[in-house]
CSV table of C-alpha atoms in Angstrom, one decimal:
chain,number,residue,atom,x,y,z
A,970,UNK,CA,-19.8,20.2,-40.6
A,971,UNK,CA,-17.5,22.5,-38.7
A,972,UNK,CA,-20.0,23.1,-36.4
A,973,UNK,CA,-20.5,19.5,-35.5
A,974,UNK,CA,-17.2,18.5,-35.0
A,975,UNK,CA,-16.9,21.4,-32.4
A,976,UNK,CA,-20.1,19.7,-30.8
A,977,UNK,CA,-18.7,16.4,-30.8
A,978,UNK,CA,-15.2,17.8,-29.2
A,979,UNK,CA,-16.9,19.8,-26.3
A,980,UNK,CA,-18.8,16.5,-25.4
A,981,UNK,CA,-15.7,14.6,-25.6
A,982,UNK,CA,-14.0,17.4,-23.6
A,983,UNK,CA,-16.9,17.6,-21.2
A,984,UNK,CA,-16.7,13.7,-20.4
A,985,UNK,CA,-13.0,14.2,-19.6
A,986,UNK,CA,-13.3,16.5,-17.3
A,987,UNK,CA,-16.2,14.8,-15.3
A,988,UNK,CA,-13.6,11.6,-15.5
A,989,UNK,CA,-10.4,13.9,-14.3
A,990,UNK,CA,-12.7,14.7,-11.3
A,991,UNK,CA,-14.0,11.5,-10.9
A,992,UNK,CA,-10.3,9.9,-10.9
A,993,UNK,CA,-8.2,12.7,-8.4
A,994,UNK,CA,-7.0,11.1,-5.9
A,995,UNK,CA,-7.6,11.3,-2.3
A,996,UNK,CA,-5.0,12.3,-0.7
A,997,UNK,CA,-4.2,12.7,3.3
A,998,UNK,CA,-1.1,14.0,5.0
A,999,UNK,CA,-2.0,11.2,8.1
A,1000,UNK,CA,-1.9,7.3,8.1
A,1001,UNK,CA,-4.9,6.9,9.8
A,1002,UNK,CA,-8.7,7.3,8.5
A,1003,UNK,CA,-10.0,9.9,11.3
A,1004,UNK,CA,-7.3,12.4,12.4
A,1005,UNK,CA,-8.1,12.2,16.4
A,1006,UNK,CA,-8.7,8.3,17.5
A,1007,UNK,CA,-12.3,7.7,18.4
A,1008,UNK,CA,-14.4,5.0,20.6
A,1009,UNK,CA,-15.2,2.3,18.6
A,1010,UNK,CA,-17.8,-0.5,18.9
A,1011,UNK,CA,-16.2,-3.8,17.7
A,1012,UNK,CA,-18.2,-6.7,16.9
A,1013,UNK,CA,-17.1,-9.8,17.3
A,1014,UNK,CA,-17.2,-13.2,14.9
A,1015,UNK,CA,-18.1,-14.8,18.1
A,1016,UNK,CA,-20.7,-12.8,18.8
A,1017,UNK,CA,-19.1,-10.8,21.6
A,1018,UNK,CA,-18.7,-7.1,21.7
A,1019,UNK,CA,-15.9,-4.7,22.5
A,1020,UNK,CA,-15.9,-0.5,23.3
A,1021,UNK,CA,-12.3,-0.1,22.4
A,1022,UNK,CA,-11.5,3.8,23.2
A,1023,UNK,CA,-8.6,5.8,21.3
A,1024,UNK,CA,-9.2,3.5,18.4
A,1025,UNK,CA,-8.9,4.3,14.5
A,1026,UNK,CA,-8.4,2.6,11.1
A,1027,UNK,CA,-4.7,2.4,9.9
A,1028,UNK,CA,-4.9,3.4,6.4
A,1029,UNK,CA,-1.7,1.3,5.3
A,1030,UNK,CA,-3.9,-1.9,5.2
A,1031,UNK,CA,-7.1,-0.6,6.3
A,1032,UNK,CA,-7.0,-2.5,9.5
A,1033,UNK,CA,-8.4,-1.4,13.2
A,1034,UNK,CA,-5.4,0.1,15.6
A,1035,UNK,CA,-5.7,1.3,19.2
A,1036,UNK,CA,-3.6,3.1,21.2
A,1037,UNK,CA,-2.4,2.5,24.6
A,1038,UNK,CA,-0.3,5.9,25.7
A,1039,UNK,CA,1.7,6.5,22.8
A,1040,UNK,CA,1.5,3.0,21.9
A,1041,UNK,CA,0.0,1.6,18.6
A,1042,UNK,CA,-1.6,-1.5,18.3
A,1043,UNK,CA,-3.1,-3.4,15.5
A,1044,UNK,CA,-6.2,-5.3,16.4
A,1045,UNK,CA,-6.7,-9.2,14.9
A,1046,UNK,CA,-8.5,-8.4,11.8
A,1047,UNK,CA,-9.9,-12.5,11.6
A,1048,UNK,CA,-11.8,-12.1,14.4
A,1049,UNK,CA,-13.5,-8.8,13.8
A,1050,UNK,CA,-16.6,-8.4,11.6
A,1051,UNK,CA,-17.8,-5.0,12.2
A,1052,UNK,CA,-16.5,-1.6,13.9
A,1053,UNK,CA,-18.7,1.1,14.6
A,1054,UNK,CA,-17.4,4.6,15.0
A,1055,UNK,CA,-20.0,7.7,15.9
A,1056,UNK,CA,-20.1,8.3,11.9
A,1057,UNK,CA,-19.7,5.5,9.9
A,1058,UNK,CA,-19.8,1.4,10.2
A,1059,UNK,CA,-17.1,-0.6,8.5
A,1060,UNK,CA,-17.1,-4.6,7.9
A,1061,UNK,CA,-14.3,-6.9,7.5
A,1062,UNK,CA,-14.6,-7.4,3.8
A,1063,UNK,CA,-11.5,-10.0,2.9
A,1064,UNK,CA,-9.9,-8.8,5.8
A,1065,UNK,CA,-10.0,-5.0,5.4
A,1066,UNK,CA,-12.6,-2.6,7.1
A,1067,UNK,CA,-14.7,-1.0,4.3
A,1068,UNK,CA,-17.3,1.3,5.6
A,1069,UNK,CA,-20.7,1.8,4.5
A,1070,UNK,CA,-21.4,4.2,1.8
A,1071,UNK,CA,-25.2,3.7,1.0
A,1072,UNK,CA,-28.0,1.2,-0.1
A,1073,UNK,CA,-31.2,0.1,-2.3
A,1074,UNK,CA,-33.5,-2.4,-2.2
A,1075,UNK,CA,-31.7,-4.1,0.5
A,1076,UNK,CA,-28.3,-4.1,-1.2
A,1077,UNK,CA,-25.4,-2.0,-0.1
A,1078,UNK,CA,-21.9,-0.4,-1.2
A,1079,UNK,CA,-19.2,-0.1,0.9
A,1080,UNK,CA,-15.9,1.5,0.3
A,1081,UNK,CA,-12.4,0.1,1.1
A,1082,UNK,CA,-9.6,3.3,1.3
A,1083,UNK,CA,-5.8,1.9,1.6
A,1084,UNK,CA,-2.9,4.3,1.1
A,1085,UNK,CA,-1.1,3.3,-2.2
A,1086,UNK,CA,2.2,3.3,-0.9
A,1087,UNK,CA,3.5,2.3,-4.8
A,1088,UNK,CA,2.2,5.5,-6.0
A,1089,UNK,CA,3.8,7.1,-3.1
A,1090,UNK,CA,7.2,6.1,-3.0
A,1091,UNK,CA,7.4,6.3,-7.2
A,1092,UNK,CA,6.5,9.7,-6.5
A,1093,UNK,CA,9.2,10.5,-3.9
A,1094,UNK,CA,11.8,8.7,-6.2
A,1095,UNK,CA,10.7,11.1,-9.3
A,1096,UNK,CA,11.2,14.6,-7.8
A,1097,UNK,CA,13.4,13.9,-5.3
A,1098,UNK,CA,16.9,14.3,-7.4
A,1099,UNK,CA,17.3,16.5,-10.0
A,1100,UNK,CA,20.2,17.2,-11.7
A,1101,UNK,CA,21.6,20.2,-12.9
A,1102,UNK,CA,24.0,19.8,-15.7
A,1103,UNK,CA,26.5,23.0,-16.7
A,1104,UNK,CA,28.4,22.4,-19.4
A,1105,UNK,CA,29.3,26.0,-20.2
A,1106,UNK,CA,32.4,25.8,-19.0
A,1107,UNK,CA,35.7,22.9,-19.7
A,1108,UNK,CA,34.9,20.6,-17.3
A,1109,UNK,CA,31.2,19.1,-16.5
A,1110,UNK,CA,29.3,20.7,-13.1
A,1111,UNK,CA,26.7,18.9,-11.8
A,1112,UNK,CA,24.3,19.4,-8.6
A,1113,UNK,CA,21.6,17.8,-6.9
A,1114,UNK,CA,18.3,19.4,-5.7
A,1115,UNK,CA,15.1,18.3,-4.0
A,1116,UNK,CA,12.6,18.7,-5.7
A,1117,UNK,CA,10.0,17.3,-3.7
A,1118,UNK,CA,7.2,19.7,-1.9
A,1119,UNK,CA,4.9,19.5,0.8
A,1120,UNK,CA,2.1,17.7,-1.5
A,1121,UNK,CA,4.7,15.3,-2.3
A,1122,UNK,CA,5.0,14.1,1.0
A,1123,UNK,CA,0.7,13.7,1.3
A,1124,UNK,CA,-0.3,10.4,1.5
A,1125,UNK,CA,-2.3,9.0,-2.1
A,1126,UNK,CA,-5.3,7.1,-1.1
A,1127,UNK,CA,-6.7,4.7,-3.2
A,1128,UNK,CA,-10.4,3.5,-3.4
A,1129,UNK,CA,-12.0,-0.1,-3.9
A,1130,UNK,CA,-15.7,-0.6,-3.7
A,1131,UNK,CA,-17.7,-3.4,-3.1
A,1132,UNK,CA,-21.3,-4.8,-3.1
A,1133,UNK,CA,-23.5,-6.6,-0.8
A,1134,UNK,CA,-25.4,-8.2,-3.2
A,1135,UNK,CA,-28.2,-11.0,-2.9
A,1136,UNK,CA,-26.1,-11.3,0.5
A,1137,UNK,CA,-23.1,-11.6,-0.9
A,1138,UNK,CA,-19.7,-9.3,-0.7
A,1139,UNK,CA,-18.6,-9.1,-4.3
A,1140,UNK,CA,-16.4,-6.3,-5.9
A,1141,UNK,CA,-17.9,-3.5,-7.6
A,1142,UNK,CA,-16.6,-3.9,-11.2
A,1143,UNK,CA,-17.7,-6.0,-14.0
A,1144,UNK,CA,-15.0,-9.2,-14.4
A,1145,UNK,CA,-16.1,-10.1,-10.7
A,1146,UNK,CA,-20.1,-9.2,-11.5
A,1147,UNK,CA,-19.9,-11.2,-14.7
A,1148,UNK,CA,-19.4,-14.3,-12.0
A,1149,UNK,CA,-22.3,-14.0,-9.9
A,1150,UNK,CA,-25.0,-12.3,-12.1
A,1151,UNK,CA,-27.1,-13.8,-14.2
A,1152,UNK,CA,-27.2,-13.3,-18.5
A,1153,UNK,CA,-30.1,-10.5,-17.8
A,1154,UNK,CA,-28.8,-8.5,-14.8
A,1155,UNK,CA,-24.9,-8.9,-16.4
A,1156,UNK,CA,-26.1,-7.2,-20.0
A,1157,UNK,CA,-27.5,-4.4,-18.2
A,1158,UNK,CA,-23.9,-4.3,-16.1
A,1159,UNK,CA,-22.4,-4.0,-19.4
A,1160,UNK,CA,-24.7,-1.2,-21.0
A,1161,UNK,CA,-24.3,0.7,-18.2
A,1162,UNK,CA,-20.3,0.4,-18.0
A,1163,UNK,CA,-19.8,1.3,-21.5
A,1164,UNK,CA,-21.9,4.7,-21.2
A,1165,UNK,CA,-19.1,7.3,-21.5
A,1166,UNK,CA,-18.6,8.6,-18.3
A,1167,UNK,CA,-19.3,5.8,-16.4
A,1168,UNK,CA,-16.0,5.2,-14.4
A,1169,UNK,CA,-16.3,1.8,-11.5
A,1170,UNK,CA,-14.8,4.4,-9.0
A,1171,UNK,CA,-17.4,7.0,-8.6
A,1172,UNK,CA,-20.3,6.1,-5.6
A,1173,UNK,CA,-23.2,8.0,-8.0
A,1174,UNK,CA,-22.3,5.7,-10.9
A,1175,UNK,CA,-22.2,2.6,-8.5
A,1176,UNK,CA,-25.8,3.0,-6.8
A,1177,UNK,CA,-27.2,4.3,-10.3
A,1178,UNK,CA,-26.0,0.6,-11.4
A,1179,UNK,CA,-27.0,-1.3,-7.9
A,1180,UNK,CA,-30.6,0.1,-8.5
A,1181,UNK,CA,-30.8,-1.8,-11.9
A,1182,UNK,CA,-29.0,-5.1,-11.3
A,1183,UNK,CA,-31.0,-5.4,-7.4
A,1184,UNK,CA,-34.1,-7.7,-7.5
């Protein structure tokens, strides 16, 4: 008996530490995607198409900037709908550039990365003060510190993924599946999601379950 419970611990253990890595957060001490601004092919909804040097993806809204001197600009993000760098394409999903991670059977994921300026600023706000309190003495000392460190000041990054599915754009998770799959393809979504360490945030877990649901 003993020895089964241990079993059944280490497996549990084991799946939280696959989740732990699954779940770290990226994080980047820059506000842009590439750290020196590239070339970039921009396609147009019109149909035209643009070489934009010194260009780059601004990370706070995952738009398309370029620079003129020292100069940022933002680029219209309604009438783009693809940028092309040397290493990766992105495509205006809802008005953010996600960029392609990989495909099968003709469907795709693509991955969305937006700084989570929340996370960031609650973090700031927790270790910035603290307070030392004496009260050793017959009057009450108190005195501020920072607390914060360099990693505090790194940017957290977080991730949403999406497919292109039956040549649609739809999100990568199951409430927004459960709308455009059928009864079949959604119970398989559903079998797969409640496997233990299947987490909607990891690329391997995601193309395992594109493979299944793709016609």
């Amino acid at each position: 008996m003993q020895k089964m419970w241990s079993k059944r611990m280490m497996l549990v253990m084991m799946a939280f530490i696959v989740a732990l890595g699954v779940f770290a957060q990226k994080k980047t001490r820059i506000a842009t995607m590439y750290p020196e601004n590239k070339t970039a092919t921009v396609s147009l909804k019109d149909g035209k198409k643009l070489k934009v040097p010194n260009a780059n993806v601004f990370l706070k809204n995952s738009s398309l900037v370029y620079f003129q001197g020292s100069t940022m600009k933002e680029a219209n993000i309604d009438l783009i709908l693809s940028v092309e760098f040397d290493d990766r394409k992105f495509v205006n999903i809802d008005n953010h550039l996600a960029y392609f991670v990989d495909s099968i059977k003709g469907n795709s994921l693509y991955c969305i990365e937006v700084i989570d300026i929340d996370s960031y600023e609650r973090n700031l706000r927790n270790n910035s003060s603290y307070t030392y309190i004496d009260l050793s003495g017959n009057r009450l000392d108190t005195a501020n510190n920072d607390m914060n460190t360099e990693e505090d000041y790194e940017y957290p990054v977080s991730r949403k993924y999406y497919y292109f599915l039956d040549g649609k754009f739809v999100q990568a998770h199951d409430r927004e599946l459960y709308l455009v799959l059928d009864k079949e393809r959604y119970r398989i979504v559903k079998t797969v999601a409640h496997v233990t360490d299947f987490v909607w945030t990891d690329p391997a877990n995601l193309m395992h379950l594109l493979d299944l649901i793709s016609k």
